[in-house]
Amino acid sequence: MPAKAARAGAPRPETPARRGAARRVTMTDVATQAGVSQSTVSLVLNGMTGTQLAEETRARVARVAAELGYQLPERKPERRVAAARRVPAGAGAGTGLILYLVDEVSTSPHAALSIDGAKDEAWRQGALVCVFATRSSSAVEAAVLATMLANPQLLGVVYSTIFTRAVTLPAPLAGVPTVLLNCHPVDEGTPPAALSISSVEPSEVTGGQVATECLIDAGHRRIGFINGEPWMDAAHDRLLGYRRALASADIAFDRKLVREGDWHVASGHECTLLLMRQEPPPTAIFCANDLMAVGCLEALHELGLRVPQDVSVMGYDDQEIARHTKPALSTLVLPDYEMGRLAVEMLLAEVADPARRKRRHKVEGSLVARATVAPPKPR
């Protein structure tokens, strides 16, 4: 997307950060507008009273949801996907089940949000979601599949991973309606018309590009990038998006401005200190996740630099902590809830129409502009 042309007055191509309101309003939109996390929106709109949320927060979320026209899905039994197509004669009909199989839940907030999205969409269509975390144990996975695939009420499977990566589908799922979530088949080079399984993933290249473009549009041309572990799909694709944004703005890629962290606060801190020793130092730093951005902010504070007056900082993921940094962190949403919702929507569509064409769907996140990005200081 040619940022140079945009500054010359040419129309900019559409990006997630500039897209209009014609699309469907999501929980992410409510969270962004209300200044809270997606999980907080889910808790408020589901009426969970046992949580320690301020009444002002509850009221604000409810007000924003009403203003945007968003409501949690209501169950519509008339839209139920018939479980009878998979129920043996005489077994009796009932609420259809969806198996949500994931390798990890407890180490990250992302899986929980995807599960919320899956559960809400399933409920809207008259089904229930059963979640099993395998902790990457093949024995646990085999046991879950043996039990759940024997259940006559099972409609299909959402097969998910905590890190975006290529997977080989377990043999027992052959012939079972299945959608991959946050992962993709090993043979991803297959032409779209020949895909054997559908998948839902974040659009990480676009995310990296939009986050970097935000800094470029603010006037920055020397932009540091603190990435995660390079073997991960997310790190590879966010770096690619960063490089595309630079190229579109006629900014030369400088390898010295890229540092590899490990997604944790300490590495963001260490990488920032290394970046700021460059001559000249970057005027902005894009961190590939919010935790490393927290470390970046701490390092800049230790160096006596102000954010965003001296250095701008951009995060990625929109975790809860991004709202509570000083100043509040500008970041890009990782659309976990929408991915979970879409995975179930696609799965049930394929259950209803087994001949439906398979597709690899990438979900774009939106830019959340807070207080850590500003034009660079004149030098």
Tab-separated table of N, CA, C and O in Angstrom, residues 103 107-108 110 161-166 182 184 188 201-202 204-205 225 227-241 260-264 267 288-289 292 317 334 360:
chain	number	residue	atom	x	y	z
A	103	ASP	N	-4.533	-27.544	21.678
A	103	ASP	CA	-3.359	-28.087	22.359
A	103	ASP	C	-3.056	-27.399	23.683
A	103	ASP	O	-2.415	-27.975	24.545
A	107	THR	N	-1.927	-21.066	29.002
A	107	THR	CA	-0.745	-20.215	28.914
A	107	THR	C	-0.973	-18.899	28.190
A	107	THR	O	-0.063	-18.090	28.086
A	108	SER	N	-2.166	-18.653	27.693
A	108	SER	CA	-2.405	-17.453	26.899
A	108	SER	C	-3.887	-17.093	26.942
A	108	SER	O	-4.735	-17.979	27.009
A	110	HIS	N	-5.453	-15.867	24.465
A	110	HIS	CA	-5.995	-15.939	23.108
A	110	HIS	C	-6.936	-17.123	22.921
A	110	HIS	O	-7.990	-17.003	22.290
A	161	THR	N	-4.876	-24.729	17.450
A	161	THR	CA	-3.554	-24.679	18.084
A	161	THR	C	-3.349	-23.309	18.714
A	161	THR	O	-3.915	-22.313	18.256
A	162	ILE	N	-2.523	-23.246	19.748
A	162	ILE	CA	-2.274	-21.986	20.431
A	162	ILE	C	-1.331	-21.104	19.624
A	162	ILE	O	-1.436	-19.881	19.627
A	163	PHE	N	-0.388	-21.711	18.891
A	163	PHE	CA	0.503	-20.975	18.002
A	163	PHE	C	0.110	-21.282	16.559
A	163	PHE	O	-0.125	-22.439	16.212
A	164	THR	N	0.061	-20.266	15.726
A	164	THR	CA	-0.272	-20.477	14.321
A	164	THR	C	0.821	-21.329	13.675
A	164	THR	O	1.996	-20.973	13.706
A	165	ARG	N	0.433	-22.439	13.089
A	165	ARG	CA	1.426	-23.345	12.500
A	165	ARG	C	0.745	-24.333	11.557
A	165	ARG	O	-0.480	-24.437	11.517
A	166	ALA	N	1.573	-25.067	10.821
A	166	ALA	CA	1.071	-26.129	9.953
A	166	ALA	C	0.820	-27.377	10.789
A	166	ALA	O	1.568	-27.683	11.720
A	182	ASN	N	-6.598	-21.324	13.706
A	182	ASN	CA	-5.270	-20.807	14.033
A	182	ASN	C	-4.163	-21.742	13.552
A	182	ASN	O	-3.045	-21.713	14.064
A	184	HIS	N	-3.064	-24.416	9.821
A	184	HIS	CA	-3.351	-24.702	8.423
A	184	HIS	C	-2.724	-26.038	8.048
A	184	HIS	O	-1.803	-26.519	8.730
A	188	GLU	N	0.018	-26.514	2.438
A	188	GLU	CA	-0.652	-25.232	2.223
A	188	GLU	C	-0.463	-24.704	0.809
A	188	GLU	O	-1.128	-23.756	0.398
A	201	GLU	N	-7.444	-18.399	10.144
A	201	GLU	CA	-6.202	-17.915	10.743
A	201	GLU	C	-6.211	-16.388	10.810
A	201	GLU	O	-6.962	-15.738	10.075
A	202	PRO	N	-5.352	-15.803	11.640
A	202	PRO	CA	-5.216	-14.349	11.634
A	202	PRO	C	-4.435	-13.902	10.406
A	202	PRO	O	-3.535	-14.600	9.938
A	204	GLU	N	-1.773	-12.146	9.595
A	204	GLU	CA	-0.622	-11.556	10.283
A	204	GLU	C	0.189	-10.629	9.382
A	204	GLU	O	0.732	-9.631	9.861
A	205	VAL	N	0.309	-10.943	8.106
A	205	VAL	CA	1.058	-10.060	7.208
A	205	VAL	C	0.374	-8.700	7.138
A	205	VAL	O	1.012	-7.651	7.274
A	225	PHE	N	12.075	-2.707	14.875
A	225	PHE	CA	11.099	-3.799	14.969
A	225	PHE	C	11.633	-4.854	15.922
A	225	PHE	O	12.722	-5.416	15.712
A	227	ASN	N	10.838	-8.420	17.118
A	227	ASN	CA	10.031	-9.554	16.689
A	227	ASN	C	10.060	-10.655	17.734
A	227	ASN	O	10.848	-10.621	18.680
A	228	GLY	N	9.197	-11.665	17.542
A	228	GLY	CA	9.229	-12.846	18.392
A	228	GLY	C	10.196	-13.873	17.838
A	228	GLY	O	11.044	-13.566	16.988
A	229	GLU	N	10.078	-15.101	18.293
A	229	GLU	CA	10.989	-16.157	17.856
A	229	GLU	C	10.780	-16.432	16.370
A	229	GLU	O	9.659	-16.711	15.923
A	230	PRO	N	11.849	-16.386	15.567
A	230	PRO	CA	11.707	-16.376	14.108
A	230	PRO	C	11.155	-17.656	13.508
A	230	PRO	O	10.678	-17.650	12.372
A	231	TRP	N	11.180	-18.767	14.257
A	231	TRP	CA	10.665	-20.019	13.710
A	231	TRP	C	9.134	-20.067	13.703
A	231	TRP	O	8.533	-20.947	13.081
A	232	MET	N	8.501	-19.107	14.358
A	232	MET	CA	7.044	-19.122	14.456
A	232	MET	C	6.407	-18.400	13.277
A	232	MET	O	6.911	-17.387	12.792
A	233	ASP	N	5.272	-18.916	12.811
A	233	ASP	CA	4.554	-18.307	11.698
A	233	ASP	C	4.220	-16.841	11.976
A	233	ASP	O	4.344	-15.982	11.102
A	234	ALA	N	3.774	-16.544	13.199
A	234	ALA	CA	3.378	-15.175	13.533
A	234	ALA	C	4.553	-14.216	13.381
A	234	ALA	O	4.411	-13.112	12.845
A	235	ALA	N	5.728	-14.623	13.850
A	235	ALA	CA	6.910	-13.766	13.750
A	235	ALA	C	7.303	-13.568	12.283
A	235	ALA	O	7.604	-12.444	11.849
A	236	HIS	N	7.311	-14.634	11.529
A	236	HIS	CA	7.670	-14.552	10.116
A	236	HIS	C	6.732	-13.612	9.366
A	236	HIS	O	7.168	-12.742	8.596
A	237	ASP	N	5.431	-13.748	9.595
A	237	ASP	CA	4.458	-12.967	8.833
A	237	ASP	C	4.399	-11.512	9.285
A	237	ASP	O	4.213	-10.599	8.460
A	238	ARG	N	4.554	-11.244	10.584
A	238	ARG	CA	4.536	-9.855	11.049
A	238	ARG	C	5.768	-9.112	10.533
A	238	ARG	O	5.690	-7.923	10.195
A	239	LEU	N	6.895	-9.809	10.451
A	239	LEU	CA	8.089	-9.205	9.865
A	239	LEU	C	7.863	-8.907	8.385
A	239	LEU	O	8.251	-7.843	7.887
A	240	LEU	N	7.223	-9.823	7.685
A	240	LEU	CA	6.931	-9.601	6.273
A	240	LEU	C	6.032	-8.382	6.093
A	240	LEU	O	6.245	-7.557	5.185
A	241	GLY	N	5.029	-8.228	6.970
A	241	GLY	CA	4.165	-7.057	6.897
A	241	GLY	C	4.923	-5.768	7.159
A	241	GLY	O	4.688	-4.744	6.495
A	260	GLU	N	15.368	-9.829	17.557
A	260	GLU	CA	14.534	-10.997	17.823
A	260	GLU	C	14.401	-11.214	19.328
A	260	GLU	O	15.390	-11.442	20.031
A	261	GLY	N	13.161	-11.111	19.822
A	261	GLY	CA	12.872	-11.375	21.221
A	261	GLY	C	12.221	-12.734	21.380
A	261	GLY	O	12.317	-13.594	20.505
A	262	ASP	N	11.519	-12.913	22.500
A	262	ASP	CA	10.877	-14.214	22.755
A	262	ASP	C	9.428	-14.048	23.218
A	262	ASP	O	8.877	-14.912	23.882
A	263	TRP	N	8.821	-12.897	22.879
A	263	TRP	CA	7.431	-12.580	23.201
A	263	TRP	C	7.224	-12.142	24.660
A	263	TRP	O	6.112	-11.806	25.037
A	264	HIS	N	8.286	-12.120	25.482
A	264	HIS	CA	8.140	-11.772	26.896
A	264	HIS	C	8.683	-10.373	27.180
A	264	HIS	O	9.453	-9.806	26.400
A	267	SER	N	12.595	-9.561	27.097
A	267	SER	CA	13.252	-9.457	25.794
A	267	SER	C	12.916	-8.134	25.116
A	267	SER	O	13.747	-7.569	24.399
A	288	ALA	N	6.289	-6.852	18.231
A	288	ALA	CA	5.411	-7.864	17.644
A	288	ALA	C	4.398	-8.431	18.627
A	288	ALA	O	3.568	-9.255	18.227
A	289	ASN	N	4.455	-8.044	19.895
A	289	ASN	CA	3.338	-8.317	20.803
A	289	ASN	C	3.359	-7.305	21.944
A	289	ASN	O	4.342	-6.573	22.144
A	292	MET	N	6.180	-7.567	24.883
A	292	MET	CA	7.477	-6.989	24.553
A	292	MET	C	7.389	-5.464	24.505
A	292	MET	O	8.365	-4.774	24.837
A	317	ASP	N	-1.571	-7.376	19.427
A	317	ASP	CA	-2.417	-8.349	20.137
A	317	ASP	C	-3.595	-7.693	20.837
A	317	ASP	O	-4.657	-8.267	20.941
A	334	LEU	N	-5.510	-8.813	17.771
A	334	LEU	CA	-5.481	-10.180	17.257
A	334	LEU	C	-6.910	-10.699	17.381
A	334	LEU	O	-7.428	-10.854	18.492
A	360	ARG	N	-9.446	-21.335	2.820
A	360	ARG	CA	-8.525	-20.869	3.855
A	360	ARG	C	-8.830	-19.396	4.099
A	360	ARG	O	-8.553	-18.543	3.264
